[in-house]
Coordinates of C-alpha atoms in Angstrom, one line a residue:
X1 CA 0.0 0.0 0.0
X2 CA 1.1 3.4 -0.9
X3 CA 2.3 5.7 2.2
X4 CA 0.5 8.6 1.1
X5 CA -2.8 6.9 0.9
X6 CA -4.3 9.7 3.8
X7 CA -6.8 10.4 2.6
X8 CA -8.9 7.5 0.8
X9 CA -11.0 8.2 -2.5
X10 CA -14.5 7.2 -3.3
X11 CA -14.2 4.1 -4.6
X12 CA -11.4 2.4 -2.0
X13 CA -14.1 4.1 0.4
X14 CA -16.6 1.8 -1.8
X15 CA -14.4 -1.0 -1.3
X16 CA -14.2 -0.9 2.7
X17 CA -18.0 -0.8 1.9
X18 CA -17.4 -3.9 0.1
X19 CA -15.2 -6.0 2.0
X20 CA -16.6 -4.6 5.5
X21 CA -20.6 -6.0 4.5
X22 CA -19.2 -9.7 4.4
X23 CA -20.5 -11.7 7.5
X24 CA -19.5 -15.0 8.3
X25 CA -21.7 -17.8 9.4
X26 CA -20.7 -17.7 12.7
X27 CA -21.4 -14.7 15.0
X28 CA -19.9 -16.2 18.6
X29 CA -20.5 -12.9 20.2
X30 CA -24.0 -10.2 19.7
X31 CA -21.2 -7.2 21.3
X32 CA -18.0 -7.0 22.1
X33 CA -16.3 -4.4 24.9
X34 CA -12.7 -4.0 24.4
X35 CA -11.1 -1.4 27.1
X36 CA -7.4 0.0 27.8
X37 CA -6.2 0.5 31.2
X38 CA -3.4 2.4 30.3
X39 CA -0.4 1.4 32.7
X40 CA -1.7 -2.3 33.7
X41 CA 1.1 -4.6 33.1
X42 CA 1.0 -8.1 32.5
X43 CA 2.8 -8.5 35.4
X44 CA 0.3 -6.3 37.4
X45 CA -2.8 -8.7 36.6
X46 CA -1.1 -11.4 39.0
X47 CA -0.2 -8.8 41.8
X48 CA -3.6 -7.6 41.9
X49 CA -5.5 -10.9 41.9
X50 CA -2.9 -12.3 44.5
X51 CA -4.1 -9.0 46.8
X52 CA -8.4 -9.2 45.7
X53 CA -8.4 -13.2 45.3
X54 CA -12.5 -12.0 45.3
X55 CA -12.2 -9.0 42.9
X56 CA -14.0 -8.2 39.6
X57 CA -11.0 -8.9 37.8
X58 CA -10.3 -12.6 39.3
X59 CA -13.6 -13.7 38.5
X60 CA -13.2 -12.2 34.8
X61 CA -10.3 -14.4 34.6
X62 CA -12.3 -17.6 36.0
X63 CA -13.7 -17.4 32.4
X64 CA -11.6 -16.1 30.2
X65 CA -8.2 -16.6 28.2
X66 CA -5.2 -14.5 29.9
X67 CA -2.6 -13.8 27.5
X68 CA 0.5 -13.6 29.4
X69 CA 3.0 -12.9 27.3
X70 CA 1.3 -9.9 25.7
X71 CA 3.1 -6.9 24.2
X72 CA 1.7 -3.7 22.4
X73 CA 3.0 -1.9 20.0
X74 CA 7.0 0.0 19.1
X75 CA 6.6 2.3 19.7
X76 CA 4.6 2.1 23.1
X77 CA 2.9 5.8 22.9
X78 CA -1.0 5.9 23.6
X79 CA -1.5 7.0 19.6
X80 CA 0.0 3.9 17.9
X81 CA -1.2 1.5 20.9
X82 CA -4.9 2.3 20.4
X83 CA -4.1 2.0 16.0
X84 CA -2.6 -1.3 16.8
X85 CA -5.7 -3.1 18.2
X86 CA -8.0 -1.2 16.1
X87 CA -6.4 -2.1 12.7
X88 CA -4.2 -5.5 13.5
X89 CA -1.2 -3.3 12.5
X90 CA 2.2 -1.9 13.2
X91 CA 3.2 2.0 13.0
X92 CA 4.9 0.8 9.2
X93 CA 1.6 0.1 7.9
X94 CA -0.6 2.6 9.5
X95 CA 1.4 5.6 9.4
X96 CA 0.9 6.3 13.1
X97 CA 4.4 6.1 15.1
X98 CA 3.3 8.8 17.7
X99 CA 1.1 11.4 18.7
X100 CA 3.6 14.1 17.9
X101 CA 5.4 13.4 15.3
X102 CA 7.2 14.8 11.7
X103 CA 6.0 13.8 8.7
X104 CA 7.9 15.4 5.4
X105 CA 4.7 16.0 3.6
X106 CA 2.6 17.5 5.4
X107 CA 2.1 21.1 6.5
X108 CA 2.0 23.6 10.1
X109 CA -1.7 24.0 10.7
X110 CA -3.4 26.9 8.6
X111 CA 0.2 27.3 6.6
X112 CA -2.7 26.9 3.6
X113 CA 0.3 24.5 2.3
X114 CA 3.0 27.1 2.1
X115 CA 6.5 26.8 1.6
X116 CA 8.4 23.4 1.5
X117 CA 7.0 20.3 2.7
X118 CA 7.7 19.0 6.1
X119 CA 5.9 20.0 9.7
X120 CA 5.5 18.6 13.1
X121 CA 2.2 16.8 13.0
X122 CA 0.2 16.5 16.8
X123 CA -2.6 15.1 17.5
X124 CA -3.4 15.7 21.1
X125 CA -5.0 18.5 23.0
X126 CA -3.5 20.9 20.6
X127 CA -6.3 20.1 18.1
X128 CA -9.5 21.0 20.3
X129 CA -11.2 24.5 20.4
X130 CA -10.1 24.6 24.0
X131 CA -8.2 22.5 25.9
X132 CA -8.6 24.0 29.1
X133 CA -12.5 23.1 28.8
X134 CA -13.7 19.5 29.9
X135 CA -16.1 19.3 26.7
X136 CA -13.5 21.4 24.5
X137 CA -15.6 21.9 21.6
X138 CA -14.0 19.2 19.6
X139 CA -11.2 19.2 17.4
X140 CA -11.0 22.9 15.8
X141 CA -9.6 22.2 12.1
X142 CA -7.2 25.7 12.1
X143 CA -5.4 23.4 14.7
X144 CA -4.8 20.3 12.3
X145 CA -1.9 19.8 10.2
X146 CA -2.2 20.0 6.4
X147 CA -1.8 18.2 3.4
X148 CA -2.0 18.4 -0.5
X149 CA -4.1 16.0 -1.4
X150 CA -5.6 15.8 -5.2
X151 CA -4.3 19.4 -5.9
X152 CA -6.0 20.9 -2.7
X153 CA -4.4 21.8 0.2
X154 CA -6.7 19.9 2.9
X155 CA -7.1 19.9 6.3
X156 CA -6.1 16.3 8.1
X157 CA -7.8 15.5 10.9
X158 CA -6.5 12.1 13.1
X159 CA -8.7 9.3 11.3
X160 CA -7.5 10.9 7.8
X161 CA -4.3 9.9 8.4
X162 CA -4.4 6.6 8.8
X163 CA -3.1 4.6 6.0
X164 CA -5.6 1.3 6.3
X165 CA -9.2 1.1 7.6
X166 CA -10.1 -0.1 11.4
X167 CA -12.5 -2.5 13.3
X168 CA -15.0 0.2 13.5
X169 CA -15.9 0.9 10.1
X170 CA -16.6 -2.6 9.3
X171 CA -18.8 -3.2 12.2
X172 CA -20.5 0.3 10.6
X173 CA -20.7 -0.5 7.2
X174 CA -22.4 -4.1 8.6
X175 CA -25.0 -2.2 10.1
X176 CA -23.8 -2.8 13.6
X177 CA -23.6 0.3 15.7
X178 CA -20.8 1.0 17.6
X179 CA -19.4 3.6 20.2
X180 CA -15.9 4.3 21.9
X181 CA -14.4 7.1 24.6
X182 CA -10.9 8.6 25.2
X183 CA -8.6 11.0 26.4
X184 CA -8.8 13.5 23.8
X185 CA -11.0 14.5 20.8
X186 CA -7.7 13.7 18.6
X187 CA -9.0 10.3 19.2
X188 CA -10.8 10.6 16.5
X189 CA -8.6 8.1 14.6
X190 CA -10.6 5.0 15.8
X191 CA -12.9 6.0 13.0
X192 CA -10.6 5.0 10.3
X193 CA -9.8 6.7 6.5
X194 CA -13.6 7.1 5.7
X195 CA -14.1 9.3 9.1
X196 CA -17.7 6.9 9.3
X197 CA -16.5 4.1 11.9
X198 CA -18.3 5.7 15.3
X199 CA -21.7 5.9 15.7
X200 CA -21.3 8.1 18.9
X201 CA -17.7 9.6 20.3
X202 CA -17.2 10.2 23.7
X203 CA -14.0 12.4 24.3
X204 CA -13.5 14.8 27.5
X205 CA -10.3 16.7 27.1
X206 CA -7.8 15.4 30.2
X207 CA -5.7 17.9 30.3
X208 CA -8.6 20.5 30.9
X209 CA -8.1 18.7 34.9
X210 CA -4.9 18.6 37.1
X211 CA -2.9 15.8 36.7
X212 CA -3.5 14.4 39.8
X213 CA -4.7 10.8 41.0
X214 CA -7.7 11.4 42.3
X215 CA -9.3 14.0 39.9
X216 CA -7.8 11.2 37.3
X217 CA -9.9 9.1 39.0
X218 CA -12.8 11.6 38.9
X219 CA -12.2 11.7 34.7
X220 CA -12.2 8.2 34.2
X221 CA -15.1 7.6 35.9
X222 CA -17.2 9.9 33.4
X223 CA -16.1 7.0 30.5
X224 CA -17.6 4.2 32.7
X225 CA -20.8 6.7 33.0
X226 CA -20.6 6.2 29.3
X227 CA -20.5 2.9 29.1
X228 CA -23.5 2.2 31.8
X229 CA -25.5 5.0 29.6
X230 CA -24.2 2.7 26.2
X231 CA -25.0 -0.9 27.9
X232 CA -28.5 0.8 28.1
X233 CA -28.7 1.8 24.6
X234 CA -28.5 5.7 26.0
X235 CA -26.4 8.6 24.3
X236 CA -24.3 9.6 26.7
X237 CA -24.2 13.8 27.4
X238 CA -21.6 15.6 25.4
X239 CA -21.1 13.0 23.0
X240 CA -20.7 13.2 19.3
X241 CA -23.3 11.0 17.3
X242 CA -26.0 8.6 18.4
X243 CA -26.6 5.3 19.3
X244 CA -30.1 5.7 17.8
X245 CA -31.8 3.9 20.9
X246 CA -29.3 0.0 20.1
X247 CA -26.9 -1.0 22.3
X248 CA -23.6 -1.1 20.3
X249 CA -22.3 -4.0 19.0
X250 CA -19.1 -3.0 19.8
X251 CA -18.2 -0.2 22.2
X252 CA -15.0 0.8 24.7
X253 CA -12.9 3.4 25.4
X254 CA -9.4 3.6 28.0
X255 CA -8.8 4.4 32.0
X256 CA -6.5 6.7 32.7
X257 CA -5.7 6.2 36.6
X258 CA -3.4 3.7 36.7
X259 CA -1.0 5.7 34.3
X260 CA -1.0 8.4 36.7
X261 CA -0.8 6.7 39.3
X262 CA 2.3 4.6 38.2
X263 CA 3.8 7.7 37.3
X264 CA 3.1 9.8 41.1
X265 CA 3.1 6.6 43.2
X266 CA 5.0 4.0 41.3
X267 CA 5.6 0.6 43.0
X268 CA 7.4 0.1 46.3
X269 CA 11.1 -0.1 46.2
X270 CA 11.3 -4.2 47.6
X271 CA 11.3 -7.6 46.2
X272 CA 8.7 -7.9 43.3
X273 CA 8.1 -4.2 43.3
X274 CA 4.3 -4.7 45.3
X275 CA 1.7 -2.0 44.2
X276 CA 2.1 1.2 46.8
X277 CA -1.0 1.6 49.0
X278 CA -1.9 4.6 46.3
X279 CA -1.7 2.2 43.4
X280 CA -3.4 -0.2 44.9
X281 CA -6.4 1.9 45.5
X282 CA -6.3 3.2 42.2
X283 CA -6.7 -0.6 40.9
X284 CA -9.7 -1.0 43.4
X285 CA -11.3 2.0 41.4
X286 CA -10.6 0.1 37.9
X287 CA -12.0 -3.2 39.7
X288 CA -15.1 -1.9 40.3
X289 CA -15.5 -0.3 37.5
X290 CA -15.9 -3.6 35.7
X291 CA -17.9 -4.3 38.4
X292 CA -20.3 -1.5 37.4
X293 CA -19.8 -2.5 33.7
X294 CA -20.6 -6.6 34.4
X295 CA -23.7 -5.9 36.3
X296 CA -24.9 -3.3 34.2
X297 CA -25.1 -6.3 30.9
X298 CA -26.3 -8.5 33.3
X299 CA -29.1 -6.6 34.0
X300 CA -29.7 -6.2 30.2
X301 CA -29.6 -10.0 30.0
X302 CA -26.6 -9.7 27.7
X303 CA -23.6 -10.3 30.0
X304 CA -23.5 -13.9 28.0
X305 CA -23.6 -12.6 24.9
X306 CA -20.9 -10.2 25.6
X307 CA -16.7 -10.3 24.7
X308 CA -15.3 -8.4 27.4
X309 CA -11.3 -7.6 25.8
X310 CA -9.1 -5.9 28.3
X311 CA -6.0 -5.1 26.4
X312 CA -3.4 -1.9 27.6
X313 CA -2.5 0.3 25.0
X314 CA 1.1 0.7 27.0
X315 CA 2.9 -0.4 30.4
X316 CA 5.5 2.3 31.9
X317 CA 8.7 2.2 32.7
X318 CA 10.6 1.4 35.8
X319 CA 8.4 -1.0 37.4
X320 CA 11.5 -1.1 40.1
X321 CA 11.9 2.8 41.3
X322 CA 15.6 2.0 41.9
X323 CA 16.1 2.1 38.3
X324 CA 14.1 5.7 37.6
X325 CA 16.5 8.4 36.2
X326 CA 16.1 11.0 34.6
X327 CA 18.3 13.3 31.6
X328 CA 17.4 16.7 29.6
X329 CA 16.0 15.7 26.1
X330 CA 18.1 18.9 25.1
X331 CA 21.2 16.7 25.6
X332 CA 19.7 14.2 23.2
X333 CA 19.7 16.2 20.6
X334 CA 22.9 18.3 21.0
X335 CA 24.6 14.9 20.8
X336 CA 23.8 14.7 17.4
X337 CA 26.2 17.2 16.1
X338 CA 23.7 17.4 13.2
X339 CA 20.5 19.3 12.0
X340 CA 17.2 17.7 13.4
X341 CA 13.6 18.5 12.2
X342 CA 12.0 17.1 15.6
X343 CA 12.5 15.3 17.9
X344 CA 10.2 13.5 20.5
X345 CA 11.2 12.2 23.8
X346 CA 9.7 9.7 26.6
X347 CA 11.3 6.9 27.7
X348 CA 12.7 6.8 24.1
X349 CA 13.7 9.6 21.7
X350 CA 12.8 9.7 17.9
X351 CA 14.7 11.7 15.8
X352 CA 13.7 12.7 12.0
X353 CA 16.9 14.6 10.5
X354 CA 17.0 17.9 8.2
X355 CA 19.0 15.7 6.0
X356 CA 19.2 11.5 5.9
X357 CA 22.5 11.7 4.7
X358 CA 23.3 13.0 7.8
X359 CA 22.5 9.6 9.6
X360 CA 25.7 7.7 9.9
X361 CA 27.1 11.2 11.6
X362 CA 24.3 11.7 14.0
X363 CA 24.4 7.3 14.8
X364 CA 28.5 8.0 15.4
X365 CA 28.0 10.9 18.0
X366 CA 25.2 9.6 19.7
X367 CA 27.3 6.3 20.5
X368 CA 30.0 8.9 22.1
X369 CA 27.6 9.9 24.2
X370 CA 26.5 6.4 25.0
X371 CA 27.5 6.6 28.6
X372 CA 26.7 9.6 29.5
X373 CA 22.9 9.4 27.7
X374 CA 22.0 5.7 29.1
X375 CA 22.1 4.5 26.0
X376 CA 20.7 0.7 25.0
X377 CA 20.9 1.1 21.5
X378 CA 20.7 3.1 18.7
X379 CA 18.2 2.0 15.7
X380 CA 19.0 3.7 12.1
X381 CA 19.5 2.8 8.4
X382 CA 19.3 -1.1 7.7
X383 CA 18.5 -2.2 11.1
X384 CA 15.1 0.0 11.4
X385 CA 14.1 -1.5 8.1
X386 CA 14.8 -4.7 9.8
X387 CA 12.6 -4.8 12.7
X388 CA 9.9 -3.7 10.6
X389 CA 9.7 0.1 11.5
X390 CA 10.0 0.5 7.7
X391 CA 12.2 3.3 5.6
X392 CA 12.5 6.8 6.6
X393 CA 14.1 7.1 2.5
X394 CA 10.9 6.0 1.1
X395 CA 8.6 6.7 3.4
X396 CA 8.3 10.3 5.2
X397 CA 6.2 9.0 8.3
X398 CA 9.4 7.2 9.2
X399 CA 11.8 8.8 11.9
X400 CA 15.6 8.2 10.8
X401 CA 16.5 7.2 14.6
X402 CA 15.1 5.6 17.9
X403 CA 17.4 6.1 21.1
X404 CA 16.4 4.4 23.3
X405 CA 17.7 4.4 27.2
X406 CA 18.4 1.5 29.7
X407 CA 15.5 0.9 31.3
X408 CA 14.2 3.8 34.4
X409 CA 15.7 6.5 32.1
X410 CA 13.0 9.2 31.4
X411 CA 14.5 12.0 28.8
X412 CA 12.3 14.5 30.6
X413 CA 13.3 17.5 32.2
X414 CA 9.5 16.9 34.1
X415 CA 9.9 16.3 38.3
X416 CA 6.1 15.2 38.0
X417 CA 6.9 11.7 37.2
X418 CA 8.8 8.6 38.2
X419 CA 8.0 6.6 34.8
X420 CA 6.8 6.6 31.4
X421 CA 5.7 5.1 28.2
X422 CA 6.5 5.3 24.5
X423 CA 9.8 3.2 24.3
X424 CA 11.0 -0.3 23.7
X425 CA 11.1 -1.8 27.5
X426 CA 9.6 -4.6 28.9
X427 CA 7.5 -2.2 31.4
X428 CA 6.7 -0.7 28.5
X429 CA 5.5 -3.3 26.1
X430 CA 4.6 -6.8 28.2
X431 CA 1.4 -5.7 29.0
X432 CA -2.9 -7.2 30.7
X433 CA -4.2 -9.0 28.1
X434 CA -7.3 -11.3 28.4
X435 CA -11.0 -11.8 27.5
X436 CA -13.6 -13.6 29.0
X437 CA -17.0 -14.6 29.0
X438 CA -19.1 -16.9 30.5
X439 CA -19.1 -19.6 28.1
X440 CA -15.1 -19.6 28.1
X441 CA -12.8 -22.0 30.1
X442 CA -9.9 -20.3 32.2
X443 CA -6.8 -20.7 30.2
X444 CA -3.1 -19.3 30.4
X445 CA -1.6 -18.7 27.4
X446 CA 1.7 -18.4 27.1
X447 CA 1.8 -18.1 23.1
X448 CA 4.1 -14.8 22.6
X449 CA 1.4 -12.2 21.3
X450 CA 0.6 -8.8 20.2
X451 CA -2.5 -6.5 20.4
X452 CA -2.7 -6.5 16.7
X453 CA -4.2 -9.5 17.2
X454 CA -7.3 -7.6 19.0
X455 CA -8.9 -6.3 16.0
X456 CA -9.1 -9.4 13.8
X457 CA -10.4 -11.2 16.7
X458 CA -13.0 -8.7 17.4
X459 CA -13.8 -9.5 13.9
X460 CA -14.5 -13.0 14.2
X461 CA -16.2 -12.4 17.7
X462 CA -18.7 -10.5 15.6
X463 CA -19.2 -12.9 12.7
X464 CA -17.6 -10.1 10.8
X465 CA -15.0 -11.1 7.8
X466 CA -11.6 -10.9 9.2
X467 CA -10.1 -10.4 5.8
X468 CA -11.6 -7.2 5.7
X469 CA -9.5 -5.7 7.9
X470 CA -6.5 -4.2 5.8
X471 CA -3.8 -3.6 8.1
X472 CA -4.3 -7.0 9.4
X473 CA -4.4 -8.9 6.2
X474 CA -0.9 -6.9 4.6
X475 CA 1.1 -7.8 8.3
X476 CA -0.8 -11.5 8.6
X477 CA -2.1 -10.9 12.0
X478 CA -4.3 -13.5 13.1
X479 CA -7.0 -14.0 15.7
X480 CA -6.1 -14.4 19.5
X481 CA -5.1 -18.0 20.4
X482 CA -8.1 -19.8 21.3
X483 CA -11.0 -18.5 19.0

């Protein structure tokens, strides 16, 4: 697939249409509810069960598949985590390697396509009217990054940019409805290349509240209002769309909590790393959550009929707070000795040059400055074509360079936070993954698997034709083990 398919013209729109209509014979599932707790590590699902042996989340587990060695998506950022299970693809095929990124076509937001090619493109709570506002007014399209596209310069807004279709629209274009809630109106993206895969969008701005556990908390619990209001077939209030009276067929949304809570309370500095009292309580708040959300389809009558998919978009990194470090980004990217376009920084920096030939240079510094950086390794030229991050000459969603840190180190210049997301870790990556259902024996599987493999099982949950979905089909990602 071409990379500058952004935008998508009528007729591969009409054949999404097309391939999205196909049902199989077998629908195993009427819905499916696939949520994110950001933060929850793989790791974190046996701490937690071991502490509430009589929790929501033990007795999801009873009857349910627990994928335990489960990773999401390099990189680990909340953008290309959510694309990943939505589309059974990797950044390479979807475009989508962060939420602030560079891309060397696009344009600076209401540039009307001036000048040379090339601009940061962010898709966060830089797009809304106003971020300061709970219910921001959406995403304001002076704020969104540009594009020529067919001769016109046009406005790109977050599902545009995605290179192959999601889970959504097919469940759309099936007739199904379907409804989802994040962090950000940027969020958008779940709707895929046609912009038609949500009947309703749920999206309070975060960072109109302090970043603080408990009004995180506070915010997360207006998405599992949503989903009470969805399980009843309700719109919920500031939403965009309708559910037209149906409860969706497939619905979901993230938690935010634990990733804040990881990051101001972290894990106690002792053998196994046990949850802090704060973390603790903050998984007691997820817990019963899904306690709200199980008894609300068993009151329906649909709690058997229902996929429950808890899959984390991202860990974060340390786990142990002995290892948690942190180094100016600034030093990153003086290191170079070279001209850089951007560069964004976590627990991982990615690096697009002014020039590519400038690589080699910029690889040679940088391993100078090993020592002194942290740095793990250095990905660039042959190698980042080689683990599949595809190439920054061909390609101009492609950064030229991932540096990425021993594990604890933050390139931050933040005190707010003791870890992060966004790089290549284990704490990162190895993250909750199960499903369950009544009607499903407990299992451990140990299989090594990826949250690519959400969406094509979603597919097949619904009856819907897996084949449909593109990403999925072009990187052969199949189904969870066990369906």
């Amino acid at each position: 697939m071409s990379f500058n398919m952004v935008i998508l013209d009528a007729a591969a729109l009409a054949v999404i249409g097309v391939e999205s209509s196909s049902v199989t014979k077998t629908q195993l599932f009427k819905h499916v509810a696939v949520f994110s707790v950001d933060g929850f590590h793989a790791t974190d699902v046996e701490k937690y069960v071991a502490a509430r042996p009589k929790s929501t989340i033990a007795q999801l587990l009873e009857t349910g598949y627990e994928y335990v060695n489960a990773y999401t998506s390099e990189p680990s950022d909340s953008f290309p985590g959510t694309v990943a299970q939505f589309t059974g693809a990797s950044p390479r095929t979807t475009g989508i390697f962060y939420d602030d990124t560079y891309d060397r076509t696009f344009y600076l937001p209401s540039s009307n396509c001036s000048g040379p090619p090339g601009a940061e493109v962010q898709y966060t709570e830089i797009c809304d009217y106003n971020d300061t506002l709970l219910f921001s007014g959406g995403i304001d399209p002076a704020n969104l990054p540009q594009k020529i596209v067919n001769g016109v310069c046009t406005d790109i807004y977050p599902h545009a940019r995605l290179r192959v279709n999601t889970v959504f629209e097919i469940a759309r274009a099936a007739g199904m409805v379907t409804a989802y809630a994040d962090k950000h109106p940027a969020y958008d993206v779940v709707r895929g290349p046609s912009g038609t895969g949500l009947s309703l969008g749920y999206f309070p701005e975060i960072n109109a509240i302090p970043t603080l556990v408990n009004t995180t908390i506070q915010y997360d619990g207006l998405h599992v209002s949503a989903f009470l209001d969805w399980i009843n077939g309700t719109d919920s209030a500031n939403s965009e769309g309708t559910l037209g009276g149906r409860i969706p067929s497939l619905f979901g949304g993230n938690f935010q909590s634990i990733n804040v809570a990881e990051k101001q309370d972290g894990y106690e500095n002792s053998t196994n790393n046990p949850f802090t009292p704060g973390l603790l309580a903050t998984f007691d708040f997820i817990d019963q959550s899904f306690a709200q959300i199980v008894n609300a389809l068993q009151a329906k009558n649909i709690y058997n009929e229902t996929l429950i998919v808890v899959a984390s978009k991202h860990g974060n990194a340390p786990i142990n707070p002995a290892k948690y470090a942190k180094i100016d980004p600034a030093l990153v990217t003086n290191a170079t000795g070279v001209d850089i376009l951007q560069q964004t920084s976590d627990d991982i920096a990615i690096i697009c040059l002014a020039n590519h030939n400038d690589t080699e240079k910029a690889v040679a510094n940088l391993q100078k400055q090993a020592s002194a950086l942290k740095i793990k390794n250095i990905i660039s030229g042959q190698t980042l074509i080689d683990r599949g991050f595809g190439n920054p000459l061909t390609d101009p969603a492609v950064p030229d360079i991932f540096v990425e840190p021993i594990e604890g180190i933050i390139y931050t210049t933040s005190n707010a936070k003791i870890a992060e997301h966004g790089g290549f870790h284990q704490d990162d990556r190895h993250i909750a993954c199960f499903v369950s259902n009544p009607r499903l024996k407990k299992q451990k599987i140990s299989t090594l698997t990826s949250t690519r493999q959400v969406g094509p099982t979603i597919l097949k949950a619904l009856g819907l034709n897996v084949t449909a979905l593109q990403g999925a089909r072009i990187e052969n990602t199949t189904v969870l083990q066990g369906f």
